[in-house]
Amino acid sequence: MSIDLERFHQTFFEESFEGLQAMEAALLGLDPDAADAETINTIFRAAHSIKGGAGTFGFSTIAEFTHHLETLLDEVRAGERRPDQALIDLVLRSVDVLRDMLAAARDGAEPSPAGEVYADLQAMLAGEAQAAPTPAAVAAPVEDVWQIRFAPKPEIMLSGNDPLRILRELGRLGDMQLLVDTSGLPDFADLDPEACYLSWLAELRTDASAEAIREIFAWVEDDCDLSIESGAAQAAMDAELELLSGLVEEESTTDAAGGAAVPRSGQNMRPVGKESSSVRVDVEKIDNLINLVGELVITQSMLEQTAKALDPVVNEKLLSGLSELDRNTRHLQEAVMSTRMLPVDFVFSRFPRVVRDTATRLGKKVVLETSGEGAELDKGLIEKITDPLNHIVRNAIDHGIETPEERRDANKPVQATIRLSAWQQGGYIAIQVSDDGRGLNREKILHKARDAGMAVSDSMSDAEVWPLIFAPGLSTAAEVTDISGRGVGMDVVRKNILSLGGAVDIESAAGQGTKVTIRLPLTLAILDGMSVRIDEEIYILPLSSVVESLQPTRADLKSLAGESRVLKVRGEFLPLLSLRQFFKLGPGRLSIEESIVVIVEAEGRQLALIVDELVGQQQVVIKSLEHNYKRVAGISGATILGDGRVALIVDVGDVVRANQMASAA
């Protein structure tokens, strides 16, 4: 019989990458002089699970490499080898190799041989192990007798699991006695070749921990009933073992094929099952659910719009029901949206390794501090914010943090500090990267800006100077390095953040350090917007881009060369643009004094938009226009209003850039 194991590959890869992340975090927190047993067990279990899964699914190259890594970690776990810095560095390099191997296997390619790291692993294993000190490092293991009850579900082998592998793995942990319960075995004619029927009761004498034993069952925990009890329950189990032994002797019989005797018991075991606290769901299914809830919200809004025309006295019960529907719909929407929300720690957990490796390569001493890891962000944003944050952190270490000698001369602690922090502000989340380095060099930035042909002056305030580092091609680095100067400047970082509907600010003080603050919407599926009308069309301006709205006067209007116009607002002149003209909607009927001007901001620039009327503020469900129609300049998406009409969502950044290019031309 052939079982298709490929359908289980995705779960294997997801769990393996999570295991590597857990290994990396534990390694970075491991103190070579006071290594605790639980941290080492965490590292070992992750490697053990990856090895077992790789072997099950036929990824032999991965399994072989991880086997050597597991052997090395097992020596550390047993107290036979000291987890010194050289070992930690080698295991971290092994994590990188495994991550590449798994990625290649996931993408259908043949994993590359581990090469140098594999040779280093073998060399370390072949070298004389230096035992870890006792008891400061790893506590000596204590032997115990474990009672294990295992009852597989009939379909366990359909998930690609081999129940016999469990017995082999348990056998490696210590001495084991096994009694098999065959009471669930049907007659030969009723046998299902794809089903598993045999339960068993094992007594395992080992110095391994309960976690190490349970790890062996990690791949089958959803396909079995399992109970693992220590020697404390041994006395209660002895009687049952003795009874089972007697029954086995009395009821032994030959198997269906006439081979060796098979133990047979007249009792059914009822092991204690283990409930799973979470379930893996494909992201596409969650997105579909979010879309359906979005449609429900739109339908509810349409009903609410229709209900406004009803007599509240005659239709009291109906209106009350609609009010209840509105409340429940909003709660449902919040609950479903929360399924895509992940703690920021999913991003922050990657940076201890980034800081460690970058600082080591540059010969600098840097410690990372984090706070606010529990703040939640949409999964899509989590994935897209990682690269900009990575560049900011590496840039801070490369250009912002001084060398140990420079810090000592400046009477600063030799070890610098980078802080990653997050906090929620209404419908937005703020993520800040700060350092205690040398700070930005004002004179150098202005000099580079002049060389780039930018209009700057020495009278500019610091708040006006610092954003200049986001200009394309402007870098204050004396030389390009492979750490942060790789053709991806701060301009790209800012562009990527703006594309997510966010904003980025920078503060700095000479000799004290720099703070870069990113503000992002909590989700890309819902938008707080301001509705504006042009003729009979409704447009949505993202509320995060709206500065203020006002009624202009003709005295505040000024004309420049060509057809350009500006609006004077509190002594400052802002470019003026008719949204009607931008979208080519034809001539309007209202004069400038009868219109409304909405001042918006994007990419550090403000623009005054002329509209016919402000309709109000509302939360809208975003629909992709590009996915359902095509890309339209100045439009980032669409939504359906309560009256059933489609409203377009204005891409303020696109409009600001287009107006700037038109003015320059």
XYZ file of C-alpha atoms in Angstrom:
665
model
C 0.000 0.000 0.000
C 1.303 3.465 -0.896
C 0.508 6.427 1.344
C 0.806 9.958 -0.048
C 2.943 11.785 2.503
C 3.250 15.020 0.533
C -0.021 16.341 1.928
C 1.634 16.471 5.362
C 4.767 18.274 4.203
C 3.398 21.765 4.842
C 2.762 21.011 8.514
C 6.238 19.497 8.843
C 7.903 22.577 7.357
C 5.864 25.008 9.470
C 6.645 23.151 12.689
C 10.301 22.748 11.726
C 10.776 26.466 11.087
C 9.086 27.194 14.418
C 11.443 24.689 16.039
C 14.476 26.431 14.525
C 13.220 29.755 15.840
C 12.850 28.240 19.325
C 16.372 26.775 19.076
C 17.824 30.101 18.029
C 16.102 32.014 20.835
C 17.223 29.456 23.428
C 20.816 29.474 22.147
C 20.999 33.260 22.280
C 19.774 33.179 25.877
C 22.109 30.354 26.953
C 24.767 31.302 29.489
C 27.831 29.050 28.947
C 28.818 29.436 32.599
C 25.373 28.602 34.013
C 23.469 26.600 31.418
C 20.131 25.409 32.762
C 18.735 22.003 31.903
C 15.395 23.265 30.561
C 17.034 25.568 27.986
C 19.264 22.752 26.755
C 16.292 20.379 26.610
C 14.384 22.937 24.522
C 17.249 23.055 22.007
C 17.600 19.271 21.954
C 13.841 18.637 21.516
C 13.643 20.980 18.535
C 16.523 19.184 16.790
C 15.052 15.796 17.707
C 11.651 16.669 16.212
C 13.164 17.940 12.972
C 15.284 14.806 12.641
C 12.305 12.541 13.240
C 10.074 14.386 10.801
C 12.756 14.547 8.121
C 13.281 10.795 8.441
C 9.550 10.095 8.244
C 9.094 12.150 5.085
C 12.213 10.920 3.329
C 14.395 14.045 3.578
C 17.480 11.959 4.232
C 20.042 14.781 3.833
C 18.266 16.836 6.488
C 17.800 13.828 8.759
C 21.485 12.846 8.543
C 22.738 16.347 9.293
C 20.300 16.802 12.186
C 21.279 13.405 13.592
C 24.852 14.639 14.147
C 23.556 17.885 15.636
C 21.227 15.935 17.926
C 24.108 13.701 19.054
C 26.173 16.744 19.997
C 23.260 18.264 21.924
C 22.593 14.959 23.651
C 26.127 14.999 25.022
C 25.483 18.476 26.402
C 22.165 17.343 27.857
C 23.847 14.398 29.569
C 26.473 16.679 31.128
C 29.271 15.120 29.057
C 30.149 18.275 27.148
C 30.381 21.908 28.193
C 28.103 24.283 26.193
C 30.894 26.791 25.596
C 30.807 29.694 23.155
C 32.377 27.644 20.353
C 29.629 25.041 20.643
C 26.893 27.696 20.753
C 28.323 29.366 17.631
C 28.470 26.028 15.801
C 24.881 25.151 16.703
C 23.726 28.610 15.559
C 25.498 28.024 12.232
C 23.789 24.637 12.070
C 20.423 26.360 12.552
C 21.182 28.557 9.531
C 22.125 25.493 7.466
C 18.956 23.656 8.500
C 16.834 26.681 7.643
C 18.303 26.725 4.123
C 17.912 22.947 3.757
C 14.270 23.056 4.837
C 13.539 25.990 2.534
C 15.051 24.093 -0.406
C 13.031 20.964 0.405
C 9.865 23.022 0.805
C 10.406 24.596 -2.620
C 10.925 21.201 -4.260
C 14.704 21.461 -4.619
C 17.313 19.057 -3.347
C 18.773 20.334 -0.043
C 22.432 21.237 -0.468
C 25.005 19.302 1.583
C 25.942 21.088 4.786
C 29.607 21.286 3.740
C 31.818 23.197 6.160
C 29.346 23.197 9.045
C 28.835 19.447 8.684
C 32.592 18.910 8.832
C 32.836 21.141 11.914
C 30.090 19.137 13.611
C 31.900 15.873 12.948
C 35.185 17.369 14.145
C 33.625 18.555 17.390
C 31.989 15.161 17.941
C 35.294 13.406 17.257
C 37.173 15.706 19.623
C 37.446 15.009 23.312
C 34.374 16.212 25.134
C 34.892 18.509 28.076
C 32.345 17.626 30.725
C 30.171 20.399 31.993
C 30.725 21.324 35.636
C 28.286 19.867 38.152
C 25.945 21.110 39.431
C 26.269 24.664 38.083
C 25.573 23.787 34.449
C 23.288 20.836 33.945
C 21.823 18.948 36.868
C 22.609 15.234 36.876
C 19.673 13.265 35.500
C 17.612 11.179 37.922
C 16.334 7.759 36.862
C 12.621 7.117 37.098
C 10.139 4.467 36.015
C 7.493 5.769 33.632
C 4.160 4.138 32.848
C 3.061 4.865 29.283
C -0.358 4.000 27.871
C -0.749 4.374 24.105
C -3.965 3.789 22.160
C -3.728 4.788 18.477
C -6.694 5.917 16.487
C -7.399 3.554 13.564
C -6.360 6.139 10.965
C -2.969 6.931 12.543
C -0.964 5.436 9.659
C -2.854 7.536 7.099
C -1.065 10.624 8.432
C 2.341 9.224 7.497
C 3.254 8.017 10.986
C 4.992 4.764 11.818
C 3.852 3.479 15.252
C 6.872 1.162 15.401
C 9.209 4.168 15.237
C 7.760 5.271 18.581
C 8.836 1.996 20.168
C 12.310 2.280 18.660
C 12.724 5.829 19.988
C 11.502 4.829 23.459
C 13.896 1.890 23.454
C 16.815 4.255 23.007
C 15.882 6.135 26.175
C 16.243 3.151 28.526
C 14.988 -0.311 29.501
C 11.404 -1.002 28.490
C 8.851 -3.743 29.121
C 5.863 -3.824 26.802
C 2.442 -5.428 27.034
C 0.139 -5.305 24.023
C -3.640 -5.028 24.166
C -5.225 -6.747 21.157
C -8.813 -6.582 22.349
C -9.619 -4.155 19.549
C -8.313 -6.482 16.840
C -11.211 -7.606 14.576
C -11.535 -10.917 12.782
C -9.320 -11.406 9.769
C -12.161 -10.816 7.298
C -12.892 -7.431 8.899
C -9.291 -6.185 8.938
C -8.699 -2.805 7.314
C -5.127 -2.778 5.903
C -4.917 0.989 6.427
C -6.005 0.882 10.089
C -4.093 0.397 13.329
C -5.663 -1.655 16.130
C -2.988 -2.451 18.721
C -2.842 -0.520 21.992
C -0.069 -1.084 24.494
C 1.118 -0.447 28.024
C 4.849 0.158 28.588
C 7.071 0.439 31.645
C 10.117 2.552 30.785
C 13.081 2.894 33.153
C 15.073 5.967 32.114
C 16.705 9.170 33.324
C 15.006 11.120 30.520
C 12.476 13.806 31.432
C 8.745 13.668 30.795
C 9.226 16.282 28.066
C 11.779 14.103 26.281
C 9.383 11.125 26.411
C 6.401 13.152 25.240
C 8.482 14.619 22.400
C 8.646 11.133 20.853
C 4.861 11.238 20.492
C 4.816 14.792 19.078
C 3.984 13.592 15.566
C 1.046 11.431 16.681
C -0.464 13.411 19.559
C -3.558 14.246 17.501
C -3.940 10.641 16.355
C -3.855 8.780 19.656
C -4.884 8.692 23.301
C -1.776 8.988 25.450
C -0.953 8.878 29.156
C 2.563 9.284 30.622
C 2.888 8.883 34.398
C 6.007 8.848 36.579
C 6.977 6.335 39.265
C 4.677 8.072 41.732
C 1.825 6.151 40.138
C 3.785 2.932 39.805
C 2.230 1.163 42.785
C -1.248 1.657 41.380
C -0.104 0.331 38.016
C 1.664 -2.791 39.278
C -1.565 -4.646 39.939
C -2.829 -3.904 36.451
C 0.466 -4.978 34.881
C 0.336 -8.212 36.825
C -3.258 -8.832 35.782
C -2.420 -8.083 32.166
C 0.536 -10.471 32.334
C -1.720 -13.258 33.538
C -4.270 -12.592 30.850
C -1.566 -12.542 28.204
C -0.308 -15.955 29.310
C -3.822 -17.425 29.266
C -5.020 -15.890 26.017
C -1.891 -15.944 23.829
C -2.678 -17.123 20.352
C -0.947 -17.295 17.002
C -1.402 -14.447 14.531
C -3.599 -14.744 11.391
C -0.627 -15.715 9.286
C 0.280 -18.587 11.609
C 3.442 -16.939 12.874
C 4.718 -16.146 16.346
C 2.413 -15.846 19.328
C 0.538 -12.555 19.758
C -0.440 -11.480 23.290
C -4.143 -11.061 23.723
C -5.937 -9.253 26.520
C -9.575 -9.249 27.484
C -9.438 -5.704 28.861
C -9.822 -2.429 27.027
C -7.475 0.363 28.069
C -8.893 3.821 28.627
C -5.884 6.156 28.548
C -6.132 9.780 29.393
C -6.246 11.842 26.193
C -4.368 15.069 25.615
C -6.367 17.966 24.234
C -4.763 20.324 21.775
C -4.901 24.008 22.738
C -4.601 25.234 19.165
C -5.316 24.184 15.628
C -3.518 25.032 12.391
C -5.694 26.732 9.807
C -4.629 27.691 6.303
C -4.306 31.484 5.962
C -6.421 31.372 2.796
C -9.336 29.968 4.794
C -9.031 32.792 7.320
C -8.888 35.364 4.511
C -12.020 33.878 2.965
C -13.757 34.067 6.337
C -12.702 37.700 6.731
C -14.076 38.478 3.250
C -17.388 36.831 4.119
C -17.640 38.785 7.359
C -16.825 41.920 5.392
C -19.735 41.158 3.062
C -21.943 40.629 6.123
C -20.910 44.030 7.500
C -21.743 45.651 4.151
C -25.141 43.918 4.040
C -25.859 45.022 7.595
C -24.963 48.621 6.672
C -27.323 48.474 3.703
C -30.144 47.233 5.962
C -29.391 50.023 8.418
C -29.505 52.583 5.595
C -32.878 51.251 4.433
C -34.232 51.195 7.986
C -33.692 54.949 8.357
C -36.733 55.514 6.167
C -38.996 53.386 8.398
C -41.396 54.717 11.026
C -39.695 53.992 14.396
C -43.057 53.550 16.160
C -44.599 51.133 13.684
C -41.348 49.188 13.166
C -40.016 49.227 16.724
C -39.317 45.454 16.898
C -37.651 45.407 13.487
C -35.406 48.350 14.335
C -34.539 46.777 17.676
C -33.557 43.566 15.885
C -31.445 45.493 13.398
C -29.691 47.264 16.271
C -28.902 43.890 17.836
C -27.709 42.618 14.446
C -25.390 45.623 14.147
C -23.881 44.966 17.575
C -23.386 41.244 16.936
C -21.974 41.868 13.460
C -19.365 44.265 14.829
C -18.398 41.777 17.540
C -18.138 39.018 14.933
C -15.992 41.218 12.743
C -13.628 42.001 15.621
C -13.406 38.314 16.578
C -12.646 37.192 13.031
C -10.124 39.963 12.486
C -8.341 38.881 15.673
C -7.603 35.481 14.074
C -5.104 37.207 11.774
C -3.547 39.196 14.595
C -0.159 38.052 15.874
C 1.983 39.469 18.687
C 4.828 41.702 17.579
C 7.105 39.190 19.292
C 6.910 37.198 16.031
C 9.067 39.997 14.574
C 11.080 40.947 17.647
C 12.192 37.347 18.296
C 14.318 37.441 15.130
C 16.448 40.361 16.214
C 18.592 38.938 19.036
C 20.345 36.924 16.324
C 20.551 39.912 13.965
C 22.077 42.106 16.670
C 24.478 39.396 17.830
C 25.778 38.537 14.359
C 26.015 42.128 13.116
C 27.772 43.383 16.240
C 30.214 40.446 16.173
C 31.150 41.095 12.540
C 31.764 44.782 13.270
C 33.672 44.167 16.503
C 31.119 46.069 18.585
C 29.445 45.194 21.871
C 25.664 45.599 21.677
C 22.823 44.318 23.838
C 19.201 44.211 22.651
C 16.299 45.177 24.914
C 12.658 44.674 23.899
C 9.312 45.784 25.305
C 5.691 45.653 24.223
C 6.113 42.287 22.479
C 2.491 41.423 23.268
C 1.066 44.213 21.088
C -0.735 42.622 18.134
C -0.496 43.313 14.420
C -2.058 41.802 11.297
C -0.154 38.770 9.985
C 0.261 40.410 6.573
C 1.884 43.443 8.167
C 4.069 41.246 10.393
C 5.558 39.662 7.271
C 6.092 42.962 5.467
C 7.541 45.020 8.320
C 10.376 42.584 9.069
C 12.695 43.721 6.259
C 12.407 47.479 6.989
C 13.029 46.826 10.691
C 15.964 44.601 9.846
C 17.565 47.377 7.799
C 16.979 49.989 10.518
C 18.535 47.796 13.218
C 21.565 46.821 11.110
C 21.996 50.460 10.064
C 21.945 51.547 13.716
C 24.679 49.053 14.624
C 26.784 49.832 11.554
C 26.550 53.639 11.488
C 25.036 54.679 14.817
C 26.846 52.588 17.430
C 30.454 53.532 18.146
C 33.324 51.077 18.547
C 34.174 50.040 22.142
C 37.198 52.343 22.068
C 35.150 55.330 20.878
C 32.532 54.721 23.561
C 35.202 54.440 26.251
C 36.751 57.747 25.115
C 33.304 59.357 25.263
C 32.768 58.095 28.842
C 29.937 55.844 27.688
C 29.401 52.181 28.614
C 31.451 49.973 26.310
C 28.360 47.876 25.661
C 25.820 49.806 23.598
C 22.070 49.264 23.802
C 19.480 48.958 21.059
C 15.848 48.983 22.161
C 12.923 47.564 20.222
C 9.591 48.654 21.635
C 5.970 48.557 20.518
C 2.738 50.072 21.777
C -0.790 50.581 20.482
C -2.267 53.988 19.701
C -5.950 53.728 18.821
C -6.230 51.914 15.514
C -2.477 52.069 14.981
C 0.606 50.416 16.413
C 3.910 52.157 16.947
C 7.228 50.295 16.671
C 10.353 52.141 17.744
C 14.035 51.343 17.228
C 16.309 53.410 19.468
C 20.017 53.319 20.180
C 22.442 55.119 22.497
C 25.036 55.690 19.788
C 26.616 58.782 18.317
C 23.417 60.196 16.806
C 22.967 61.740 13.362
C 25.505 64.228 12.042
C 23.578 67.362 11.070
C 26.408 68.997 9.107
C 27.181 65.857 7.147
C 23.510 65.362 6.192
C 23.222 68.949 4.949
C 26.481 68.592 3.012
C 25.311 65.385 1.331
C 21.923 66.958 0.565
C 23.584 69.938 -1.165
C 25.763 67.579 -3.188
C 22.589 65.797 -4.269
C 21.099 69.084 -5.510
C 18.529 69.430 -2.734
C 17.363 72.862 -1.582
C 18.565 73.050 2.025
C 19.842 75.750 4.357
C 21.721 75.964 7.636
C 18.696 77.628 9.226
C 16.621 74.444 8.938
C 15.519 72.938 12.235
C 16.633 69.466 13.303
C 13.098 68.209 12.697
C 13.486 69.319 9.054
C 17.032 67.984 8.646
C 16.628 64.439 9.971
C 14.006 63.340 7.363
C 16.548 64.175 4.637
C 18.199 60.792 5.239
C 15.114 59.249 3.620
C 15.924 60.976 0.318
C 16.944 58.568 -2.479
C 20.694 58.105 -2.746
C 21.521 60.165 0.331
C 23.849 58.283 2.681
C 26.217 59.708 5.267
C 28.302 56.527 5.440
C 31.984 57.067 4.688
C 32.075 53.781 2.803
C 29.602 51.193 1.602
C 29.626 48.011 3.695
C 27.982 44.637 3.250
C 26.086 45.198 6.500
C 23.767 48.068 5.625
C 25.056 49.754 2.482
C 23.833 47.236 -0.073
C 21.839 49.427 -2.410
C 18.805 49.420 -0.118
C 18.759 52.823 1.521
C 16.470 54.460 4.034
C 14.417 55.777 1.118
C 13.369 52.201 0.298
C 12.608 51.553 3.967
C 10.323 54.576 4.070
C 8.675 53.699 0.767
C 7.868 50.192 2.009
C 6.389 51.528 5.233
C 4.290 54.104 3.385
C 2.995 51.382 1.058
C 1.530 49.700 4.141
C -0.407 52.828 5.054
C 2.121 53.727 7.728
C 4.455 56.579 8.576
C 8.013 56.856 9.870
C 9.586 59.585 12.008
C 13.128 60.101 13.227
C 14.631 61.881 16.230
C 18.291 62.244 17.116
C 20.639 63.965 19.522
C 24.404 64.221 19.028
C 26.243 61.806 21.266
C 23.023 60.417 22.745
C 21.526 58.312 19.992
C 18.712 58.044 17.471
C 15.059 56.982 17.567
C 13.180 55.751 14.501
C 9.427 55.383 15.075
C 7.167 53.494 12.677
C 3.390 53.801 12.878
C 1.235 51.213 11.133
C -2.476 50.431 10.908
C -3.387 47.340 12.928
C -4.794 45.653 9.847
C -4.912 46.070 6.064
C -8.505 44.784 5.833
C -10.337 47.677 7.541
C -9.756 51.394 7.146
C -10.845 54.439 9.135
C -11.693 56.965 6.456
C -13.222 60.332 5.705
C -15.949 60.253 3.041
C -15.905 63.165 0.584
C -18.270 63.890 -2.329
C -17.468 65.060 -5.839
C -20.724 65.477 -7.793
C -22.545 62.237 -7.032
C -19.387 60.164 -6.444
C -18.091 59.302 -2.973
C -14.372 58.929 -2.297
C -12.680 57.725 0.886
C -9.609 59.526 2.226
C -7.623 57.460 4.778
C -8.072 59.234 8.089
C -4.390 58.686 8.908
C -3.490 61.003 5.992
C -5.998 63.762 6.814
C -4.550 66.761 8.667
C -7.548 69.100 8.677
C -10.359 70.465 6.541
C -11.380 74.081 5.985
C -13.466 76.461 3.859
C -11.083 78.465 1.637
C -11.405 82.085 0.664
C -10.321 83.589 -2.626
C -7.892 85.864 -0.764
C -5.949 82.793 0.371
C -5.430 81.569 -3.213
C -2.263 82.411 -5.116
C -1.333 81.505 -8.681
C 2.172 80.461 -9.675
C 3.834 80.133 -13.048
C 1.694 78.078 -15.404
C -1.538 76.679 -13.980
C -0.211 75.841 -10.500
C -2.055 77.269 -7.513
C -1.257 77.358 -3.803
C -3.377 77.936 -0.728
C -2.207 80.045 2.193
C -2.871 78.264 5.486
C -1.690 80.049 8.642
C 1.181 81.740 6.821
C 2.294 78.621 4.930
C 1.633 78.027 1.229
C 0.457 74.522 0.262
C 0.047 73.122 -3.270
C -3.637 73.129 -4.256
C -5.161 70.299 -6.306
C -8.723 69.690 -7.408
C -9.567 66.027 -6.849
C -12.168 66.472 -9.585
C -9.493 67.441 -12.110
C -7.115 64.717 -10.936
C -9.707 62.034 -11.663
C -10.906 63.836 -14.843
C -14.516 64.162 -13.701
C -15.280 67.257 -15.770
C -16.002 70.854 -14.731
C -17.636 71.474 -11.382
C -20.597 73.628 -10.481
C -19.221 75.028 -7.234
C -16.903 77.996 -6.829
C -13.771 77.712 -4.715
C -15.521 79.526 -1.844
C -18.361 76.992 -1.918
C -16.002 74.002 -1.949
C -14.164 72.322 0.897
C -10.391 71.886 1.113
C -8.995 68.799 2.856
C -5.330 69.045 3.771
C -3.638 65.657 3.499
C -0.089 64.524 4.198
C 2.035 61.755 2.712
C 5.777 61.145 2.494
C 6.428 64.271 4.553
C 4.595 66.570 2.125
C 1.223 68.271 2.518
C -1.315 68.862 -0.223
C -4.620 70.769 -0.225
C -7.353 68.780 -2.016
C -10.504 70.515 -3.289
C -13.730 68.488 -2.865
C -17.415 69.371 -3.063
C -18.510 68.209 0.382
C -17.465 66.347 3.514
C -19.845 63.438 4.067
C -18.450 62.080 7.331
C -16.097 59.605 8.965
C -16.639 55.860 8.832
C -14.867 52.514 9.038
C -14.833 50.705 5.698
C -13.992 47.186 4.543
C -11.233 47.366 1.908
C -11.668 45.514 -1.377
C -8.754 45.114 -3.775
C -9.460 47.022 -6.988
C -6.384 45.642 -8.699
C -7.420 42.045 -7.940
C -11.006 42.554 -9.113
C -10.414 45.034 -11.949
C -7.027 46.638 -12.619
C -4.577 49.127 -11.158
C -5.912 52.706 -11.227
C -3.623 55.684 -10.594
C -4.443 57.453 -7.341
C -6.689 54.634 -6.076
C -5.606 52.043 -3.497
C -8.847 50.063 -3.268
C -12.611 50.228 -3.048
C -15.408 49.665 -0.570
C -19.184 49.228 -0.648
C -21.232 51.841 1.176
C -24.375 51.250 3.187
C -26.575 52.307 0.271
C -24.926 49.733 -2.021
C -22.773 52.194 -3.949
C -19.087 51.574 -4.576
C -16.695 54.174 -3.171
C -13.070 54.399 -4.253
C -10.318 54.748 -1.639
C -7.812 57.445 -2.538
C -4.115 56.581 -2.495
C -2.950 59.860 -0.964
C 0.728 59.040 -1.441
C 0.179 58.399 -5.152
C -1.735 61.661 -5.548
C 0.964 63.666 -3.722
C 3.725 62.148 -5.878
C 1.811 62.720 -9.105
C 1.149 66.366 -8.208
C 4.809 66.915 -7.343
C 5.941 65.440 -10.666
C 3.421 67.586 -12.551
C 4.628 70.724 -10.738
C 8.275 69.889 -11.468
C 7.504 69.413 -15.142
